[in-house]
Amino acid sequence: MRQTREALRTVPVAAAYLTQRAAELVRADGERVLLLRATPTWSGPATLAVEGRSVHVVAGISQLAVLDALTGLPEDEYAVVLTDRHEDDLGDAVRLRSLGRRVHPVDEWAAVPGLFRGAREVSRELRRRGDWVPAALLDHAPPGGWGVSPSPTLTSEVALGGLLGHLLCIDDLDEVTVTTALSLPGPRAAWRSTTPELREHLARWAETGLGSSTALALRLASARDAAPVAFGLVMDVLWPRLAEHTLDPQREYVRGRFDQYLGGIPDLVRHAQAFADLSYRVAVRLDEQEELAGVRNQAVATLAELGWAEGAEHSHVLRQGLLARVRDFAKALAAGQVDGVERAAEAVTEHGFARHERTAVLAVRMAVRLHRWLETSTGTDAAGSGAPAARGGALGALLEEYLADGAWVDRAVLAVSAGSDLPEVSAAYASLLTAVRARRREADRAAAALLTGDPAAGVLGVEEVLARVVKPWSESGRRSLLLVLDGMSGAVATEIAQELMSRFELVEWVPEVPDAAGADTPRTPHRVAALAALPSLTSHSRTSLLTGTLRSGNLAVEKSGFRAALGGAMFHKDDLRAPSGTRLPDSVTEAIAGETRAVAVVLNTIDDELHKQDVSLVTWDLERVPQLRELVQAAVVAGRSIIVTSDHGHVVEHGSEVVTAPRGAADGRWRAPGGPLHAGEVEVRGPRVLTDAGAAVLLWREDQHYGRRQSGYHGGASLAELTVPVLVLRRPGLGNLAGWVLASPQTPVWWNDPAVAGLDLTGAMPVESGRKRKQRPGVVELALDDGGLFQLPAGPAAVVVSPLEQLLASEVMQHQVKRAGRGVSMEQVRKALGVLIERGGRVHLDTLARELGVPAASATGLIAGLRRLLNVEGYEVIGLDADRVTVVLDRALVAEQFGVVV
């Protein structure tokens, strides 16, 4: 009696594996049958096309079944037999016709190296992962294979990393790319379409191969069909960074519900904070792809499902969190605490949703600037370097002070005046604006009072700009382009100047200011501020500007007057119409490129928009003023000096009061004389008043107007309307002009830096440091010779009492000075360190350049010199912050490296 033999253990054959073995059969010499020990079932096609040949798949359940299939096999075709029979059961008739005369075991691991070019074997570490690895690699192999193995031994990093990357449609694997991919619908759907077992296997590998956060992202995408980043944003609320929020029972309860909501993911709590931080970074990345809106909505919906919808207000990324920070800022603003306002504003601007609420965030930025301005003693210069250098009398001083300070205030006021949808924020802004406008109103009142006398005394009139500014920059081989931006106020000029200097890398020139006799500090040169004709209307002021004499007129008068004054060419309105496909007509580009000394172009965009639309939130950049970019570009190429000016300024409508004119003509901000003067009015007479009567009544309060309401007004007597900004911009290296100097940054200190109380840098301060250095006898004085070299002449014994002086006289500093050679002067070093110490070790680059009186273009070279001097042994004692505009002095490193506490 024949004994029953134990059944052989067999496994199903993967399609990819069978195809690979079939290819081996086709390539074998003279053999057409392959016997594989495998489960004799096959769900694929009965015939495969392999390397141009037909390969039949046969279920070998018995000898007769196999023989029957082989008997009918054509001579040029092949067969792969899947059988679970013993070799003896198949018999010689079958075995002798097969490859190797035997039944081949199914070894999917043996097929794996062939899937990767350059691989010859599988690493032990990869084998230890389990038999799921070859099955997965075979099942999911892309048509072109898995790519190249850098080593003959195939590793998990290459094999499983390639598998995961293929499933998620990404190449470079790290926690950010994986989490980003899983937060997009397509890759996440591909991931969830695989078996739960494979997903968990890959998550376990990722935990060691790519980090716990990557593994958590994979498991989150498996648990719920939602972006893992959305859950990470929820974790950011439930596990706040650095214990920002005090834990409370509600948060603890929601944490527990969140774990249940996800189905109990291993180690969720342990890795939640790290994944929350990762999600913040990925959210920023998704933001750039405009994919974050859906992710945010998922996070908000999840918090609502967990029963804590208000938790979104604690988020670093969700809109609700930004609005909560804006409300906190409003509270700090109402409280009036300087440090609190600064911290609250910084929290708003650093929020992940800030870029999507540009108007609200801009209002916060500007509100904190106005708060700083109010904290200063006069609202003029927060650093205490004194008011702008007045080139004329009292009115001239007010005009220049307005251009240097008040115009920046007005720019900030416009942004804050947009208000907020949040009632508490609107109330805080209204209170702030009331205080700001009250202070600004005093300057307008003072200017209006001076118009009643002889306003031209010591003041640069708009009619003198051609002779005093344009002509000098158009002589002695120089050429200029005069750009008249009709209606450009001082506030708009601050934006236009920053745009032009940034986009075209231009430098600004300003008139040199001689030091006043007996002055403690040199006076800072500022932009030219001219006085408009009265009333400050286009027909008066622009004609006076372009003809060089006080007069009213039209375009024809302006063109002939400009030609008579400078022999130049002028273009306006129809002259600027270009053929289709071009931005400027040939006549304009040829004039700018040619030898004409002075070319003028009038652009009406600003003045036109004052009468057509709300300009309170307009950003006056190059795109906003058509043809401005092309005109400046043409002037830059031609090597011309670019003089940007206007004919008058303007005020913007913000709920102003209508003033009834007693009789006669009234328009916008001026009326004919006659009748009693009301509060806010001033009557002016004299040669600057170009009305037929030689007199006019002007409104000096910006919150009043005559007649119909408009978006903006001009013609009145406020400093915003009277002040004509004059900017002189050039490419670096084109030479200088006697009486003019390169300008230091024109931004007020309060614009970029918090207000600080003046510190006594000469007072005594104890020195404590972890490092004790041997001090030389006496004190060394640091002086600068005429050649700009650091010198160390020995001085008489003295006692250094201030931290700054101790630092400059320290042994290490003396050594660094000797090593530094030529560079910044010691006076600049002293000033720079003084400003940094006074401001707690942080200051904007523009502020530092302004305080040192150097151009913005020279500031980076200044920092480089300070680095050579102060960065001992490679330690970053001084440098730029990540924003590249904030200079940082590491006070702890100063104490460590120099033995001085500052």
Coordinates of C-alpha atoms in Angstrom, one line a residue, residues 565-844:
A565 CA 14.4 127.5 -18.6
L566 CA 16.6 124.5 -19.3
G567 CA 16.5 124.0 -23.1
G568 CA 15.0 120.6 -22.4
A569 CA 12.3 118.3 -23.7
M570 CA 9.1 117.7 -21.9
F571 CA 6.5 114.8 -22.4
H572 CA 3.0 114.6 -21.0
K573 CA -0.3 112.7 -21.6
D574 CA -0.6 112.2 -25.4
D575 CA 3.1 112.4 -25.7
L576 CA 3.4 109.2 -23.7
R577 CA 0.9 107.1 -25.8
A578 CA 3.0 104.2 -27.2
P579 CA 2.2 102.0 -30.2
S580 CA 0.7 98.6 -29.5
G581 CA 3.3 96.2 -28.1
T582 CA 5.6 98.9 -26.6
R583 CA 5.5 100.7 -23.3
L584 CA 7.1 104.0 -24.3
P585 CA 7.0 105.9 -27.6
D586 CA 10.3 106.2 -29.6
S587 CA 10.4 109.9 -29.1
V588 CA 10.6 109.5 -25.3
T589 CA 13.2 106.7 -25.3
E590 CA 15.3 108.6 -27.9
A591 CA 15.2 111.8 -25.8
I592 CA 16.3 110.0 -22.6
A593 CA 19.1 108.1 -24.5
G594 CA 20.2 111.2 -26.3
E595 CA 22.3 114.3 -25.4
T596 CA 19.5 116.6 -24.2
R597 CA 20.7 117.7 -20.8
A598 CA 17.3 117.8 -19.1
V599 CA 14.2 115.7 -20.0
A600 CA 11.0 116.0 -18.1
V601 CA 8.0 113.6 -18.0
V602 CA 4.7 114.3 -16.2
L603 CA 2.8 111.3 -14.9
N604 CA -0.8 112.0 -13.7
T605 CA -1.7 108.7 -12.1
I606 CA -1.7 109.8 -8.5
D607 CA -3.6 113.0 -9.0
D608 CA -6.2 111.2 -11.3
E609 CA -6.8 108.5 -8.8
L610 CA -7.6 111.0 -6.0
H611 CA -10.8 111.9 -7.9
K612 CA -11.8 108.4 -9.0
Q613 CA -11.3 105.8 -6.2
D614 CA -10.4 105.2 -2.6
V615 CA -6.6 105.5 -2.3
S616 CA -6.3 104.9 1.4
L617 CA -5.0 101.4 1.0
V618 CA -3.2 101.9 -2.3
T619 CA 0.4 100.7 -2.4
W620 CA 2.3 103.1 -4.6
D621 CA 4.8 100.8 -6.2
L622 CA 6.1 100.6 -9.8
E623 CA 3.1 98.6 -11.0
R624 CA 0.7 101.2 -9.7
V625 CA 2.1 104.1 -11.7
P626 CA 2.1 103.1 -15.4
Q627 CA 5.4 103.7 -17.4
L628 CA 7.3 104.7 -14.3
R629 CA 9.4 101.5 -14.3
E630 CA 10.2 101.9 -18.0
L631 CA 11.1 105.6 -17.7
V632 CA 13.5 104.9 -14.7
Q633 CA 15.0 101.9 -16.5
A634 CA 15.7 104.0 -19.6
A635 CA 17.3 106.7 -17.4
V636 CA 19.5 104.1 -15.6
V637 CA 20.7 102.7 -18.9
A638 CA 21.4 106.2 -20.2
G639 CA 23.3 107.1 -17.0
R640 CA 21.0 110.0 -16.2
S641 CA 20.4 111.4 -12.7
I642 CA 16.7 110.8 -11.8
I643 CA 14.9 113.6 -10.0
V644 CA 11.5 112.6 -8.8
T645 CA 9.2 115.3 -7.5
S646 CA 5.6 116.6 -7.6
D647 CA 3.7 119.8 -7.8
H648 CA 1.8 119.5 -4.5
G649 CA 0.7 116.8 -2.1
H650 CA -2.7 115.7 -1.0
V651 CA -4.8 114.6 2.0
V652 CA -7.0 111.4 1.9
E653 CA -10.7 111.4 2.8
H654 CA -11.4 109.7 6.2
G655 CA -14.7 110.9 7.3
S656 CA -13.9 114.6 7.0
E657 CA -16.3 117.4 8.0
V658 CA -18.0 119.6 5.3
V659 CA -17.3 123.3 5.8
T660 CA -19.8 125.7 4.4
A661 CA -18.3 128.5 2.4
P662 CA -19.9 131.9 3.3
R663 CA -20.0 133.1 -0.3
G664 CA -18.1 132.8 -3.5
A665 CA -16.2 130.0 -5.1
A666 CA -15.1 127.0 -3.0
D667 CA -13.5 123.8 -4.2
G668 CA -12.2 120.9 -2.2
R669 CA -9.8 122.6 0.2
W670 CA -9.8 126.3 -0.7
R671 CA -12.3 129.1 -1.3
A672 CA -12.4 132.7 -2.3
P673 CA -11.8 135.2 0.5
G674 CA -14.7 136.9 2.2
G675 CA -16.8 136.4 5.4
P676 CA -15.5 135.3 8.8
L677 CA -12.8 132.7 9.1
H678 CA -13.9 129.4 10.8
A679 CA -11.8 127.1 12.8
G680 CA -9.4 125.3 10.5
E681 CA -9.2 128.1 7.9
V682 CA -6.4 130.5 7.2
E683 CA -6.5 133.5 4.7
V684 CA -3.3 133.9 2.6
R685 CA -2.2 136.8 0.4
G686 CA 1.0 137.7 -1.4
P687 CA 3.0 136.7 -4.5
R688 CA 2.7 133.0 -3.8
V689 CA -1.1 133.1 -4.0
L690 CA -1.9 132.7 -7.7
T691 CA -5.6 133.3 -7.7
D692 CA -7.1 136.2 -9.7
A693 CA -7.7 138.1 -6.4
G694 CA -4.3 137.4 -5.1
A695 CA -5.8 136.0 -1.9
A696 CA -7.5 132.8 -0.8
V697 CA -8.9 131.0 2.2
L698 CA -7.3 127.6 2.8
L699 CA -8.3 124.7 5.1
W700 CA -5.3 123.6 7.2
R701 CA -7.1 120.9 9.1
E702 CA -7.0 117.7 7.1
D703 CA -10.4 116.5 8.5
Q704 CA -12.3 119.3 6.7
H705 CA -13.3 120.0 3.1
Y706 CA -15.6 122.2 1.0
G707 CA -18.2 120.9 -1.5
R708 CA -18.7 117.3 -2.5
R709 CA -16.8 114.5 -0.9
Q710 CA -13.9 113.0 -2.8
S711 CA -11.3 110.2 -2.3
G712 CA -8.6 112.8 -1.8
Y713 CA -8.1 116.6 -1.9
H714 CA -5.5 119.2 -2.5
G715 CA -5.4 123.0 -2.5
G716 CA -5.3 123.5 1.2
A717 CA -2.7 124.5 3.7
S718 CA -1.8 121.3 5.6
L719 CA 1.8 120.2 5.4
A720 CA 0.7 117.1 3.4
E721 CA -0.5 119.5 0.7
L722 CA 2.1 122.2 0.9
T723 CA 5.2 120.0 1.0
V724 CA 6.7 119.1 -2.4
P725 CA 9.2 116.2 -2.0
V726 CA 12.3 116.3 -4.2
L727 CA 14.3 113.0 -4.6
V728 CA 17.6 112.8 -6.4
L729 CA 18.6 109.2 -7.3
R730 CA 21.5 107.9 -9.3
R731 CA 23.4 104.8 -10.1
P732 CA 26.4 104.3 -7.8
G733 CA 29.8 105.4 -9.1
L734 CA 28.6 108.2 -11.4
G735 CA 30.5 110.9 -9.5
N736 CA 29.4 113.5 -7.1
L737 CA 28.2 117.1 -7.2
A738 CA 29.6 119.9 -5.1
G739 CA 27.2 120.7 -2.2
W740 CA 25.5 117.3 -2.4
V741 CA 26.3 114.2 -0.4
L742 CA 25.2 110.6 -0.4
A743 CA 22.1 110.2 1.8
S744 CA 22.0 108.0 4.9
P745 CA 18.7 106.1 5.2
Q746 CA 15.8 108.5 5.3
T747 CA 13.5 106.3 7.4
P748 CA 12.9 107.7 10.9
V749 CA 14.3 105.6 13.7
W750 CA 10.9 104.8 15.1
W751 CA 9.9 103.3 11.7
N752 CA 12.2 100.3 12.2
D753 CA 13.1 100.1 15.9
P754 CA 11.2 100.4 19.2
A755 CA 11.5 103.6 21.1
V756 CA 14.0 103.3 23.9
A757 CA 14.8 105.6 26.9
G758 CA 18.2 107.2 26.5
L759 CA 20.9 105.3 28.4
D760 CA 23.9 106.9 30.0
L761 CA 26.8 105.2 28.1
T762 CA 29.4 107.1 30.1
G763 CA 28.2 106.0 33.5
A764 CA 30.0 103.4 35.7
M765 CA 28.9 99.8 35.4
P766 CA 30.3 96.8 37.2
V767 CA 32.0 94.3 35.0
E768 CA 31.3 90.6 35.6
S769 CA 32.4 87.8 33.3
G770 CA 33.0 84.1 33.4
R771 CA 36.4 84.7 31.8
K772 CA 39.1 86.5 33.8
R773 CA 41.7 88.3 31.7
K774 CA 45.0 89.8 32.7
Q775 CA 44.9 93.5 32.3
R776 CA 47.8 95.6 31.3
P777 CA 48.8 98.6 33.4
G778 CA 47.2 101.9 32.5
V779 CA 44.7 102.5 29.8
V780 CA 45.2 102.4 26.1
E781 CA 43.4 105.1 24.0
L782 CA 42.1 104.1 20.6
A783 CA 42.6 106.9 18.0
L784 CA 42.3 107.2 14.2
D785 CA 45.0 108.7 12.1
D786 CA 44.5 110.6 8.9
G787 CA 44.9 107.4 6.8
G788 CA 42.0 105.6 8.5
L789 CA 44.1 103.0 10.3
F790 CA 43.6 101.8 13.8
Q791 CA 46.3 103.1 16.1
L792 CA 47.1 102.3 19.7
P793 CA 49.0 105.1 21.2
A794 CA 49.7 104.6 24.9
G795 CA 47.8 107.1 27.1
P796 CA 48.3 108.2 30.6
A797 CA 46.9 106.1 33.4
A798 CA 43.1 106.6 33.8
V799 CA 40.1 104.8 35.0
V800 CA 37.6 103.6 32.4
V801 CA 34.2 103.7 33.8
S802 CA 31.6 103.0 31.1
P803 CA 31.0 99.6 29.6
L804 CA 31.6 101.0 26.1
E805 CA 35.0 102.4 27.0
Q806 CA 35.9 99.3 28.9
L807 CA 35.1 97.3 25.8
L808 CA 37.2 99.5 23.5
A809 CA 40.1 99.5 25.8
S810 CA 40.1 95.8 26.6
E811 CA 43.1 93.7 25.9
V812 CA 41.3 91.5 23.4
M813 CA 40.0 94.6 21.5
Q814 CA 43.5 95.9 21.3
H815 CA 44.6 92.7 19.7
Q816 CA 41.7 92.6 17.3
V817 CA 42.4 96.2 16.2
K818 CA 46.0 95.3 15.3
R819 CA 44.7 92.4 13.3
A820 CA 41.9 94.2 11.6
G821 CA 44.0 96.7 9.7
R822 CA 42.1 99.2 7.5
G823 CA 38.4 99.2 7.8
V824 CA 35.8 101.2 9.7
S825 CA 37.1 104.1 11.8
M826 CA 37.2 103.8 15.5
E827 CA 34.7 106.7 15.7
Q828 CA 32.3 104.6 13.7
V829 CA 33.0 101.6 15.9
R830 CA 32.3 103.7 19.0
K831 CA 29.1 105.0 17.6
A832 CA 27.9 101.7 16.3
L833 CA 28.6 99.9 19.6
G834 CA 27.0 102.7 21.5
V835 CA 23.8 102.4 19.4
L836 CA 23.7 98.6 19.8
I837 CA 24.3 98.8 23.6
E838 CA 21.7 101.5 24.0
R839 CA 19.1 99.4 22.1
G840 CA 19.8 96.1 23.9
G841 CA 21.9 94.6 21.2
R842 CA 19.4 94.8 18.3
V843 CA 19.0 97.5 15.8
H844 CA 17.8 97.8 12.2

